[in-house]
């Protein structure tokens, strides 16, 4: 492309062939098919170590490589008399991978390689352990004309779409033109599982109808958890060694033989809990869609509270027994560490959510329990991040039916 005369169309087939003819004749005039010897210092090579070499080139004929190996350039400093040399490690060499052709056929392939994908090669780049970039060649996935168009499109001098942003278009990626695209990545807050923890509980019966309890849960084991929060064009980093430092109290009042009211309250007093219960800070210009994150503000100590009324008792040893309940629950983000998946609700409806649930259970025959649950009024306790600032949200009503068989 660079040898096409200025002012002429660099994508015109005839112009490309004329330029290729000039290059072919220049190389043939300099050395042609004659042996060559030269001395160079080689670097940036995947085949040779960086040092001084004496090279000897002998001509055996014209051919086309049909194998699957990457042709690896000998490295910086090995170009001589207009020729670029590339090779294959001896242990991967197979003479059957080479097809012999005539000089005329070789010249035609050289000329057509300027515009046809079938006869062209494309470069590959490999980062070496010493930091150098080695180059190799493989059969082109795009025609040289398309490659040239993409190269121009990727240049700051020719194409600046979308208010001068560089878009990672898939064709540019295929051709090896990759651009960093700065932006905000949204991800779901994942409360880490407690691999090891200490749990202590004390209970006391105040009266035959009233009982109270207190408990403490603390994660142990020294597991560190690292969180990144966008702040401008960078990230703030927070590291937590203790995720759970929870204290809880509860009480149960037996109102009658088959009627009970219970209440639970607790706090996660760890820094991790306050981090999760916090909010991202945003800079926003009114009337625009520009929201710039400015780190995260810690929130207050996250709490949870549950109020539940139970009627009856479903006993799998007693056919015909039943139970029903209604509850209100609220778990601030950072106070909930996950359930076992067998209760009325999945974690999605508990973490950072307040809701109401009504449920009932029935034992039609011994060892068989049928339960149904209906949750409504599920609403986030705090706003959650979006690409355009924080927003409040609600969840749809949730119904669950499950059957438990004991054997």
mmCIF file of C-alpha atoms in Angstrom:
data_model
loop_
_atom_site.group_PDB
_atom_site.id
_atom_site.type_symbol
_atom_site.label_atom_id
_atom_site.label_comp_id
_atom_site.label_asym_id
_atom_site.label_seq_id
_atom_site.Cartn_x
_atom_site.Cartn_y
_atom_site.Cartn_z
ATOM 1 C CA UNK A 1 0.000 0.000 0.000
ATOM 2 C CA UNK A 2 2.814 2.364 0.839
ATOM 3 C CA UNK A 3 4.358 1.976 -2.636
ATOM 4 C CA UNK A 4 1.186 3.094 -4.437
ATOM 5 C CA UNK A 5 1.987 6.520 -5.968
ATOM 6 C CA UNK A 6 0.587 9.467 -4.033
ATOM 7 C CA UNK A 7 -2.660 10.855 -5.397
ATOM 8 C CA UNK A 8 -3.812 7.513 -6.828
ATOM 9 C CA UNK A 9 -6.407 5.180 -5.334
ATOM 10 C CA UNK A 10 -4.539 2.868 -2.906
ATOM 11 C CA UNK A 11 -7.391 0.347 -3.043
ATOM 12 C CA UNK A 12 -7.565 0.037 -6.824
ATOM 13 C CA UNK A 13 -6.567 -3.465 -7.931
ATOM 14 C CA UNK A 14 -4.508 -2.280 -10.905
ATOM 15 C CA UNK A 15 -2.643 0.266 -8.779
ATOM 16 C CA UNK A 16 -1.870 -2.437 -6.233
ATOM 17 C CA UNK A 17 -0.593 -4.810 -8.902
ATOM 18 C CA UNK A 18 1.603 -2.074 -10.381
ATOM 19 C CA UNK A 19 3.080 -1.321 -6.962
ATOM 20 C CA UNK A 20 3.598 -5.044 -6.342
ATOM 21 C CA UNK A 21 5.329 -5.429 -9.699
ATOM 22 C CA UNK A 22 7.736 -2.653 -8.726
ATOM 23 C CA UNK A 23 8.537 -4.323 -5.390
ATOM 24 C CA UNK A 24 9.013 -7.745 -7.016
ATOM 25 C CA UNK A 25 11.395 -6.357 -9.632
ATOM 26 C CA UNK A 26 13.378 -4.469 -6.974
ATOM 27 C CA UNK A 27 13.930 -7.610 -4.886
ATOM 28 C CA UNK A 28 14.831 -9.722 -7.918
ATOM 29 C CA UNK A 29 17.312 -7.073 -9.099
ATOM 30 C CA UNK A 30 19.029 -6.916 -5.704
ATOM 31 C CA UNK A 31 19.489 -10.619 -5.096
ATOM 32 C CA UNK A 32 17.038 -12.690 -7.136
ATOM 33 C CA UNK A 33 17.646 -16.389 -6.602
ATOM 34 C CA UNK A 34 21.315 -15.977 -5.671
ATOM 35 C CA UNK A 35 22.748 -17.168 -2.328
ATOM 36 C CA UNK A 36 23.221 -14.451 0.294
ATOM 37 C CA UNK A 37 25.295 -14.103 3.429
ATOM 38 C CA UNK A 38 24.974 -11.327 6.003
ATOM 39 C CA UNK A 39 25.693 -10.626 9.660
ATOM 40 C CA UNK A 40 23.187 -9.050 12.048
ATOM 41 C CA UNK A 41 22.345 -8.699 15.727
ATOM 42 C CA UNK A 42 18.977 -10.407 16.291
ATOM 43 C CA UNK A 43 16.385 -9.458 18.902
ATOM 44 C CA UNK A 44 12.626 -9.906 19.393
ATOM 45 C CA UNK A 45 12.703 -13.463 18.035
ATOM 46 C CA UNK A 46 10.693 -16.485 19.163
ATOM 47 C CA UNK A 47 13.175 -18.789 17.399
ATOM 48 C CA UNK A 48 16.574 -17.300 18.224
ATOM 49 C CA UNK A 49 18.151 -15.878 21.354
ATOM 50 C CA UNK A 50 19.219 -12.229 21.209
ATOM 51 C CA UNK A 51 22.817 -12.145 19.925
ATOM 52 C CA UNK A 52 24.978 -11.662 16.809
ATOM 53 C CA UNK A 53 24.441 -14.150 13.955
ATOM 54 C CA UNK A 54 25.846 -14.875 10.507
ATOM 55 C CA UNK A 55 23.044 -15.859 8.131
ATOM 56 C CA UNK A 56 23.318 -17.789 4.878
ATOM 57 C CA UNK A 57 20.371 -17.926 2.484
ATOM 58 C CA UNK A 58 20.210 -20.545 -0.275
ATOM 59 C CA UNK A 59 17.511 -20.746 -2.940
ATOM 60 C CA UNK A 60 15.754 -24.134 -3.385
ATOM 61 C CA UNK A 61 12.733 -23.019 -5.388
ATOM 62 C CA UNK A 62 9.342 -21.394 -5.013
ATOM 63 C CA UNK A 63 6.593 -22.875 -2.892
ATOM 64 C CA UNK A 64 3.511 -22.344 -0.761
ATOM 65 C CA UNK A 65 3.254 -23.455 2.861
ATOM 66 C CA UNK A 66 0.049 -25.467 3.458
ATOM 67 C CA UNK A 67 0.636 -26.479 7.077
ATOM 68 C CA UNK A 68 -0.959 -25.165 10.249
ATOM 69 C CA UNK A 69 2.149 -23.891 12.027
ATOM 70 C CA UNK A 70 2.758 -20.179 12.458
ATOM 71 C CA UNK A 71 5.651 -18.911 10.342
ATOM 72 C CA UNK A 72 7.820 -17.199 12.944
ATOM 73 C CA UNK A 73 9.897 -14.211 11.903
ATOM 74 C CA UNK A 74 13.604 -14.641 12.616
ATOM 75 C CA UNK A 75 13.483 -11.345 14.484
ATOM 76 C CA UNK A 76 14.491 -7.734 14.339
ATOM 77 C CA UNK A 77 17.556 -7.243 12.149
ATOM 78 C CA UNK A 78 17.013 -10.226 9.829
ATOM 79 C CA UNK A 79 15.473 -8.322 6.906
ATOM 80 C CA UNK A 80 17.981 -8.255 4.065
ATOM 81 C CA UNK A 81 17.791 -6.910 0.505
ATOM 82 C CA UNK A 82 14.043 -6.350 0.802
ATOM 83 C CA UNK A 83 13.279 -9.874 2.028
ATOM 84 C CA UNK A 84 11.685 -10.786 5.356
ATOM 85 C CA UNK A 85 12.723 -14.200 6.638
ATOM 86 C CA UNK A 86 10.471 -16.453 8.717
ATOM 87 C CA UNK A 87 10.705 -20.100 9.656
ATOM 88 C CA UNK A 88 9.394 -23.132 11.520
ATOM 89 C CA UNK A 89 11.223 -25.022 14.303
ATOM 90 C CA UNK A 90 12.914 -28.145 12.891
ATOM 91 C CA UNK A 91 10.918 -30.478 15.144
ATOM 92 C CA UNK A 92 7.714 -29.151 13.545
ATOM 93 C CA UNK A 93 8.987 -29.159 9.953
ATOM 94 C CA UNK A 94 7.245 -31.455 7.466
ATOM 95 C CA UNK A 95 8.224 -31.307 3.789
ATOM 96 C CA UNK A 96 4.737 -32.519 2.831
ATOM 97 C CA UNK A 97 3.371 -29.176 4.046
ATOM 98 C CA UNK A 98 5.088 -27.354 1.167
ATOM 99 C CA UNK A 99 3.678 -27.190 -2.372
ATOM 100 C CA UNK A 100 6.164 -26.460 -5.168
ATOM 101 C CA UNK A 101 5.175 -23.763 -7.693
ATOM 102 C CA UNK A 102 6.850 -21.971 -10.603
ATOM 103 C CA UNK A 103 8.369 -18.508 -10.543
ATOM 104 C CA UNK A 104 5.439 -17.142 -12.550
ATOM 105 C CA UNK A 105 2.985 -18.646 -10.068
ATOM 106 C CA UNK A 106 5.002 -17.255 -7.177
ATOM 107 C CA UNK A 107 4.983 -13.784 -8.702
ATOM 108 C CA UNK A 108 1.221 -13.919 -9.266
ATOM 109 C CA UNK A 109 0.648 -14.949 -5.662
ATOM 110 C CA UNK A 110 2.897 -12.122 -4.486
ATOM 111 C CA UNK A 111 0.940 -9.563 -6.523
ATOM 112 C CA UNK A 112 -2.504 -10.901 -5.600
ATOM 113 C CA UNK A 113 -1.537 -11.071 -1.921
ATOM 114 C CA UNK A 114 -1.968 -7.292 -1.881
ATOM 115 C CA UNK A 115 -5.740 -7.607 -2.313
ATOM 116 C CA UNK A 116 -6.812 -11.276 -2.059
ATOM 117 C CA UNK A 117 -7.211 -13.067 1.273
ATOM 118 C CA UNK A 118 -6.470 -16.517 -0.200
ATOM 119 C CA UNK A 119 -2.840 -15.669 -0.971
ATOM 120 C CA UNK A 120 -2.136 -13.171 1.816
ATOM 121 C CA UNK A 121 -0.594 -13.523 5.256
ATOM 122 C CA UNK A 122 -1.376 -11.566 8.397
ATOM 123 C CA UNK A 123 0.981 -10.825 11.293
ATOM 124 C CA UNK A 124 0.700 -12.263 14.791
ATOM 125 C CA UNK A 125 2.363 -10.739 17.824
ATOM 126 C CA UNK A 126 3.671 -12.615 20.852
ATOM 127 C CA UNK A 127 4.888 -11.055 24.093
ATOM 128 C CA UNK A 128 8.227 -12.602 25.093
ATOM 129 C CA UNK A 129 9.373 -13.218 28.674
ATOM 130 C CA UNK A 130 11.920 -10.413 28.286
ATOM 131 C CA UNK A 131 9.200 -7.957 27.253
ATOM 132 C CA UNK A 132 9.979 -7.985 23.506
ATOM 133 C CA UNK A 133 7.270 -8.555 20.911
ATOM 134 C CA UNK A 134 7.972 -11.420 18.494
ATOM 135 C CA UNK A 135 6.208 -11.524 15.130
ATOM 136 C CA UNK A 136 4.781 -14.463 13.225
ATOM 137 C CA UNK A 137 2.636 -14.949 10.133
ATOM 138 C CA UNK A 138 -0.422 -17.061 9.316
ATOM 139 C CA UNK A 139 -2.967 -17.237 6.521
ATOM 140 C CA UNK A 140 -4.999 -14.034 6.511
ATOM 141 C CA UNK A 141 -8.509 -14.006 7.945
ATOM 142 C CA UNK A 142 -9.256 -10.703 6.193
ATOM 143 C CA UNK A 143 -8.165 -9.429 2.806
ATOM 144 C CA UNK A 144 -5.270 -6.939 2.816
ATOM 145 C CA UNK A 145 -7.643 -4.264 1.511
ATOM 146 C CA UNK A 146 -9.964 -4.852 4.453
ATOM 147 C CA UNK A 147 -6.964 -4.868 6.774
ATOM 148 C CA UNK A 148 -5.882 -1.516 5.395
ATOM 149 C CA UNK A 149 -9.356 -0.025 5.785
ATOM 150 C CA UNK A 150 -9.488 -1.213 9.375
ATOM 151 C CA UNK A 151 -6.022 0.184 10.049
ATOM 152 C CA UNK A 152 -7.175 3.567 8.764
ATOM 153 C CA UNK A 153 -10.390 3.289 10.761
ATOM 154 C CA UNK A 154 -8.381 2.547 13.881
ATOM 155 C CA UNK A 155 -6.141 5.556 13.335
ATOM 156 C CA UNK A 156 -6.806 8.686 15.380
ATOM 157 C CA UNK A 157 -6.195 10.714 12.231
ATOM 158 C CA UNK A 158 -9.085 9.333 10.195
ATOM 159 C CA UNK A 159 -11.956 8.114 12.344
ATOM 160 C CA UNK A 160 -13.239 9.508 15.641
ATOM 161 C CA UNK A 161 -16.872 8.385 16.023
ATOM 162 C CA UNK A 162 -19.150 8.819 19.029
ATOM 163 C CA UNK A 163 -17.587 12.043 20.289
ATOM 164 C CA UNK A 164 -14.032 10.851 19.664
ATOM 165 C CA UNK A 165 -14.383 7.485 21.390
ATOM 166 C CA UNK A 166 -12.652 4.373 20.074
ATOM 167 C CA UNK A 167 -15.179 1.599 19.645
ATOM 168 C CA UNK A 168 -14.017 -2.045 20.015
ATOM 169 C CA UNK A 169 -15.696 -3.214 16.824
ATOM 170 C CA UNK A 170 -15.510 -6.955 16.249
ATOM 171 C CA UNK A 171 -13.759 -6.610 12.885
ATOM 172 C CA UNK A 172 -11.086 -4.423 14.427
ATOM 173 C CA UNK A 173 -10.618 -7.039 17.134
ATOM 174 C CA UNK A 174 -10.252 -9.806 14.536
ATOM 175 C CA UNK A 175 -7.581 -7.774 12.801
ATOM 176 C CA UNK A 176 -5.682 -7.227 16.032
ATOM 177 C CA UNK A 177 -6.743 -3.628 16.701
ATOM 178 C CA UNK A 178 -7.837 -3.602 20.336
ATOM 179 C CA UNK A 179 -8.647 -0.443 22.264
ATOM 180 C CA UNK A 180 -9.202 0.002 25.976
ATOM 181 C CA UNK A 181 -12.767 1.186 26.505
ATOM 182 C CA UNK A 182 -13.093 3.036 29.773
ATOM 183 C CA UNK A 183 -16.434 2.643 31.482
ATOM 184 C CA UNK A 184 -18.289 1.346 34.494
ATOM 185 C CA UNK A 185 -18.839 -2.380 35.005
ATOM 186 C CA UNK A 186 -21.891 -3.299 37.056
ATOM 187 C CA UNK A 187 -21.738 -6.532 39.019
ATOM 188 C CA UNK A 188 -23.956 -8.102 41.634
ATOM 189 C CA UNK A 189 -22.697 -7.740 45.182
ATOM 190 C CA UNK A 190 -21.792 -11.226 46.312
ATOM 191 C CA UNK A 191 -21.704 -11.741 50.058
ATOM 192 C CA UNK A 192 -18.824 -14.219 50.547
ATOM 193 C CA UNK A 193 -19.767 -17.561 52.061
ATOM 194 C CA UNK A 194 -18.630 -18.193 55.622
ATOM 195 C CA UNK A 195 -16.105 -21.018 55.347
ATOM 196 C CA UNK A 196 -15.410 -21.103 59.094
ATOM 197 C CA UNK A 197 -17.184 -19.333 61.923
ATOM 198 C CA UNK A 198 -17.764 -19.331 65.676
ATOM 199 C CA UNK A 199 -21.371 -19.470 66.882
ATOM 200 C CA UNK A 200 -22.459 -19.117 70.518
ATOM 201 C CA UNK A 201 -26.063 -19.078 71.742
ATOM 202 C CA UNK A 202 -27.750 -18.731 75.133
ATOM 203 C CA UNK A 203 -31.449 -19.348 75.857
ATOM 204 C CA UNK A 204 -33.564 -18.608 78.913
ATOM 205 C CA UNK A 205 -37.161 -19.425 79.790
ATOM 206 C CA UNK A 206 -38.587 -16.351 81.504
ATOM 207 C CA UNK A 207 -41.993 -17.980 82.059
ATOM 208 C CA UNK A 208 -43.576 -21.156 80.692
ATOM 209 C CA UNK A 209 -44.999 -18.975 77.899
ATOM 210 C CA UNK A 210 -42.047 -16.616 77.210
ATOM 211 C CA UNK A 211 -38.513 -17.501 76.152
ATOM 212 C CA UNK A 212 -35.586 -15.297 75.147
ATOM 213 C CA UNK A 213 -32.313 -15.993 73.353
ATOM 214 C CA UNK A 214 -29.056 -14.220 72.508
ATOM 215 C CA UNK A 215 -26.402 -15.359 70.065
ATOM 216 C CA UNK A 216 -23.118 -14.341 68.502
ATOM 217 C CA UNK A 217 -21.601 -15.270 65.109
ATOM 218 C CA UNK A 218 -18.090 -14.377 63.932
ATOM 219 C CA UNK A 219 -16.236 -15.475 60.815
ATOM 220 C CA UNK A 220 -12.734 -16.843 61.409
ATOM 221 C CA UNK A 221 -9.937 -18.295 59.318
ATOM 222 C CA UNK A 222 -8.122 -15.217 58.051
ATOM 223 C CA UNK A 223 -9.753 -15.185 54.598
ATOM 224 C CA UNK A 224 -9.325 -11.755 52.990
ATOM 225 C CA UNK A 225 -11.864 -10.381 50.543
ATOM 226 C CA UNK A 226 -10.957 -7.587 48.121
ATOM 227 C CA UNK A 227 -13.511 -5.238 46.575
ATOM 228 C CA UNK A 228 -13.033 -2.612 43.856
ATOM 229 C CA UNK A 229 -15.230 0.478 43.566
ATOM 230 C CA UNK A 230 -15.061 2.806 40.568
ATOM 231 C CA UNK A 231 -13.777 6.287 41.369
ATOM 232 C CA UNK A 232 -13.386 8.464 38.303
ATOM 233 C CA UNK A 233 -11.154 6.561 35.879
ATOM 234 C CA UNK A 234 -9.691 4.342 38.599
ATOM 235 C CA UNK A 235 -10.812 2.096 41.432
ATOM 236 C CA UNK A 236 -10.795 2.356 45.205
ATOM 237 C CA UNK A 237 -9.704 -0.874 46.898
ATOM 238 C CA UNK A 238 -11.170 -2.162 50.177
ATOM 239 C CA UNK A 239 -9.926 -5.342 51.859
ATOM 240 C CA UNK A 240 -11.780 -7.111 54.673
ATOM 241 C CA UNK A 241 -10.534 -9.967 56.851
ATOM 242 C CA UNK A 242 -13.716 -10.331 58.920
ATOM 243 C CA UNK A 243 -17.061 -10.446 57.137
ATOM 244 C CA UNK A 244 -19.357 -11.521 59.976
ATOM 245 C CA UNK A 245 -19.390 -10.003 63.450
ATOM 246 C CA UNK A 246 -23.054 -10.536 64.222
ATOM 247 C CA UNK A 247 -24.946 -10.214 67.479
ATOM 248 C CA UNK A 248 -28.596 -11.207 67.686
ATOM 249 C CA UNK A 249 -31.420 -11.411 70.189
ATOM 250 C CA UNK A 250 -34.793 -13.088 69.957
ATOM 251 C CA UNK A 251 -37.925 -13.834 71.915
ATOM 252 C CA UNK A 252 -40.928 -16.139 71.600
ATOM 253 C CA UNK A 253 -44.308 -15.762 73.292
ATOM 254 C CA UNK A 254 -46.581 -18.788 73.372
ATOM 255 C CA UNK A 255 -49.999 -17.116 73.204
ATOM 256 C CA UNK A 256 -51.889 -20.405 73.290
ATOM 257 C CA UNK A 257 -51.501 -24.116 72.710
ATOM 258 C CA UNK A 258 -51.297 -23.632 68.913
ATOM 259 C CA UNK A 259 -50.496 -19.925 68.660
ATOM 260 C CA UNK A 260 -47.046 -18.309 69.031
ATOM 261 C CA UNK A 261 -45.454 -14.932 68.290
ATOM 262 C CA UNK A 262 -41.688 -14.636 67.754
ATOM 263 C CA UNK A 263 -39.334 -11.741 67.070
ATOM 264 C CA UNK A 264 -35.635 -11.596 66.145
ATOM 265 C CA UNK A 265 -33.245 -8.665 65.801
ATOM 266 C CA UNK A 266 -29.540 -8.514 64.999
ATOM 267 C CA UNK A 267 -26.622 -6.467 63.672
ATOM 268 C CA UNK A 268 -23.494 -7.222 61.659
ATOM 269 C CA UNK A 269 -20.991 -4.926 63.338
ATOM 270 C CA UNK A 270 -18.060 -5.607 60.983
ATOM 271 C CA UNK A 271 -16.567 -2.989 58.651
ATOM 272 C CA UNK A 272 -17.539 -5.276 55.790
ATOM 273 C CA UNK A 273 -21.185 -4.997 56.824
ATOM 274 C CA UNK A 274 -21.045 -1.195 56.818
ATOM 275 C CA UNK A 275 -19.325 -1.262 53.425
ATOM 276 C CA UNK A 276 -22.069 -3.422 51.921
ATOM 277 C CA UNK A 277 -24.753 -1.283 53.550
ATOM 278 C CA UNK A 278 -23.250 1.838 51.989
ATOM 279 C CA UNK A 279 -23.809 3.480 48.627
ATOM 280 C CA UNK A 280 -21.799 4.537 45.599
ATOM 281 C CA UNK A 281 -21.239 8.269 45.287
ATOM 282 C CA UNK A 282 -22.056 9.766 41.885
ATOM 283 C CA UNK A 283 -21.338 13.071 40.155
ATOM 284 C CA UNK A 284 -24.192 13.943 37.824
ATOM 285 C CA UNK A 285 -24.942 16.934 35.635
ATOM 286 C CA UNK A 286 -28.677 17.564 35.497
ATOM 287 C CA UNK A 287 -30.211 17.038 32.077
ATOM 288 C CA UNK A 288 -27.464 14.688 30.877
ATOM 289 C CA UNK A 289 -26.866 10.933 30.954
ATOM 290 C CA UNK A 290 -23.373 11.386 32.399
ATOM 291 C CA UNK A 291 -22.938 9.717 35.781
ATOM 292 C CA UNK A 292 -19.380 9.593 37.124
ATOM 293 C CA UNK A 293 -18.766 7.251 40.074
ATOM 294 C CA UNK A 294 -16.783 8.776 42.936
ATOM 295 C CA UNK A 295 -16.116 5.840 45.209
ATOM 296 C CA UNK A 296 -18.275 4.290 47.891
ATOM 297 C CA UNK A 297 -19.580 5.770 51.121
ATOM 298 C CA UNK A 298 -19.826 3.414 54.095
ATOM 299 C CA UNK A 299 -23.300 2.992 55.531
ATOM 300 C CA UNK A 300 -24.524 2.367 59.031
ATOM 301 C CA UNK A 301 -24.354 -0.965 60.836
ATOM 302 C CA UNK A 302 -26.659 -3.305 58.852
ATOM 303 C CA UNK A 303 -29.495 -4.829 60.860
ATOM 304 C CA UNK A 304 -32.077 -7.554 60.387
ATOM 305 C CA UNK A 305 -35.471 -7.962 62.035
ATOM 306 C CA UNK A 306 -38.120 -10.657 61.776
ATOM 307 C CA UNK A 307 -41.625 -10.750 63.265
ATOM 308 C CA UNK A 308 -43.630 -13.975 62.860
ATOM 309 C CA UNK A 309 -46.997 -15.348 64.011
ATOM 310 C CA UNK A 310 -47.457 -19.146 63.911
ATOM 311 C CA UNK A 311 -50.707 -21.107 64.168
ATOM 312 C CA UNK A 312 -50.865 -24.887 64.563
ATOM 313 C CA UNK A 313 -48.093 -27.442 64.184
ATOM 314 C CA UNK A 314 -47.510 -29.729 61.203
ATOM 315 C CA UNK A 315 -46.160 -33.006 62.603
ATOM 316 C CA UNK A 316 -44.975 -35.591 60.058
ATOM 317 C CA UNK A 317 -45.800 -38.306 62.593
ATOM 318 C CA UNK A 318 -49.429 -37.160 62.787
ATOM 319 C CA UNK A 319 -51.524 -37.392 59.621
ATOM 320 C CA UNK A 320 -53.983 -34.507 59.366
ATOM 321 C CA UNK A 321 -51.856 -32.040 61.331
ATOM 322 C CA UNK A 322 -51.260 -28.590 59.879
ATOM 323 C CA UNK A 323 -49.674 -25.200 60.461
ATOM 324 C CA UNK A 324 -49.908 -21.664 59.098
ATOM 325 C CA UNK A 325 -47.901 -18.501 59.597
ATOM 326 C CA UNK A 326 -47.483 -14.885 58.540
ATOM 327 C CA UNK A 327 -44.268 -12.916 58.902
ATOM 328 C CA UNK A 328 -42.552 -9.616 58.222
ATOM 329 C CA UNK A 329 -38.818 -9.567 57.653
ATOM 330 C CA UNK A 330 -36.181 -7.025 56.679
ATOM 331 C CA UNK A 331 -32.486 -7.769 56.091
ATOM 332 C CA UNK A 332 -30.280 -4.790 55.291
ATOM 333 C CA UNK A 333 -27.541 -5.522 52.754
ATOM 334 C CA UNK A 334 -24.546 -6.844 54.654
ATOM 335 C CA UNK A 335 -26.516 -8.514 57.448
ATOM 336 C CA UNK A 336 -27.583 -11.642 55.547
ATOM 337 C CA UNK A 337 -25.139 -14.460 54.733
ATOM 338 C CA UNK A 338 -27.356 -16.861 52.799
ATOM 339 C CA UNK A 339 -29.867 -19.600 53.485
ATOM 340 C CA UNK A 340 -29.836 -23.286 52.620
ATOM 341 C CA UNK A 341 -32.370 -23.005 49.779
ATOM 342 C CA UNK A 342 -35.050 -25.142 51.472
ATOM 343 C CA UNK A 343 -37.031 -22.344 53.121
ATOM 344 C CA UNK A 344 -39.870 -20.229 51.764
ATOM 345 C CA UNK A 345 -37.661 -17.791 49.826
ATOM 346 C CA UNK A 346 -34.445 -17.749 47.777
ATOM 347 C CA UNK A 347 -31.661 -15.426 48.888
ATOM 348 C CA UNK A 348 -32.623 -12.912 46.200
ATOM 349 C CA UNK A 349 -35.802 -12.132 48.170
ATOM 350 C CA UNK A 350 -33.976 -11.746 51.488
ATOM 351 C CA UNK A 351 -30.674 -9.904 51.007
ATOM 352 C CA UNK A 352 -31.369 -6.164 51.227
ATOM 353 C CA UNK A 353 -35.142 -6.741 51.021
ATOM 354 C CA UNK A 354 -38.151 -6.288 53.276
ATOM 355 C CA UNK A 355 -41.246 -8.406 52.560
ATOM 356 C CA UNK A 356 -44.272 -10.229 53.952
ATOM 357 C CA UNK A 357 -44.862 -13.981 53.645
ATOM 358 C CA UNK A 358 -47.871 -16.155 54.432
ATOM 359 C CA UNK A 359 -47.501 -19.908 54.430
ATOM 360 C CA UNK A 360 -49.142 -23.152 55.412
ATOM 361 C CA UNK A 361 -48.204 -26.798 55.798
ATOM 362 C CA UNK A 362 -50.284 -29.976 55.856
ATOM 363 C CA UNK A 363 -49.499 -33.643 56.556
ATOM 364 C CA UNK A 364 -51.924 -35.732 54.423
ATOM 365 C CA UNK A 365 -50.284 -39.000 55.436
ATOM 366 C CA UNK A 366 -47.547 -39.896 57.853
ATOM 367 C CA UNK A 367 -44.025 -38.861 56.683
ATOM 368 C CA UNK A 368 -45.353 -36.541 53.938
ATOM 369 C CA UNK A 369 -45.447 -32.752 54.335
ATOM 370 C CA UNK A 370 -46.947 -30.407 51.729
ATOM 371 C CA UNK A 371 -46.149 -26.704 52.095
ATOM 372 C CA UNK A 372 -47.061 -23.554 50.197
ATOM 373 C CA UNK A 373 -45.711 -20.020 50.588
ATOM 374 C CA UNK A 374 -46.708 -16.665 49.127
ATOM 375 C CA UNK A 375 -44.473 -13.588 49.461
ATOM 376 C CA UNK A 376 -45.630 -10.077 48.608
ATOM 377 C CA UNK A 377 -44.603 -6.458 49.142
ATOM 378 C CA UNK A 378 -40.929 -7.266 48.449
ATOM 379 C CA UNK A 379 -39.032 -4.001 48.240
ATOM 380 C CA UNK A 380 -35.406 -2.939 48.463
ATOM 381 C CA UNK A 381 -34.435 -1.288 51.738
ATOM 382 C CA UNK A 382 -31.933 0.947 49.955
ATOM 383 C CA UNK A 383 -31.321 2.100 46.393
ATOM 384 C CA UNK A 384 -29.095 -0.129 44.230
ATOM 385 C CA UNK A 385 -26.541 1.016 41.667
ATOM 386 C CA UNK A 386 -27.300 1.221 37.944
ATOM 387 C CA UNK A 387 -25.313 2.732 35.070
ATOM 388 C CA UNK A 388 -27.252 5.943 35.710
ATOM 389 C CA UNK A 389 -26.957 6.355 39.448
ATOM 390 C CA UNK A 390 -28.792 4.563 42.244
ATOM 391 C CA UNK A 391 -32.454 3.563 41.956
ATOM 392 C CA UNK A 392 -35.053 2.103 44.306
ATOM 393 C CA UNK A 393 -36.629 -1.152 43.201
ATOM 394 C CA UNK A 394 -39.312 -3.729 43.934
ATOM 395 C CA UNK A 395 -39.547 -7.468 43.334
ATOM 396 C CA UNK A 396 -42.561 -9.344 42.056
ATOM 397 C CA UNK A 397 -44.707 -11.533 44.280
ATOM 398 C CA UNK A 398 -43.239 -14.994 44.810
ATOM 399 C CA UNK A 399 -45.075 -18.316 45.202
ATOM 400 C CA UNK A 400 -43.490 -21.592 46.235
ATOM 401 C CA UNK A 401 -44.949 -25.063 46.736
ATOM 402 C CA UNK A 402 -42.793 -27.876 48.064
ATOM 403 C CA UNK A 403 -43.277 -31.458 49.180
ATOM 404 C CA UNK A 404 -41.088 -33.187 51.756
ATOM 405 C CA UNK A 405 -41.065 -36.970 52.132
ATOM 406 C CA UNK A 406 -39.301 -38.606 55.054
ATOM 407 C CA UNK A 407 -37.914 -42.114 54.619
#
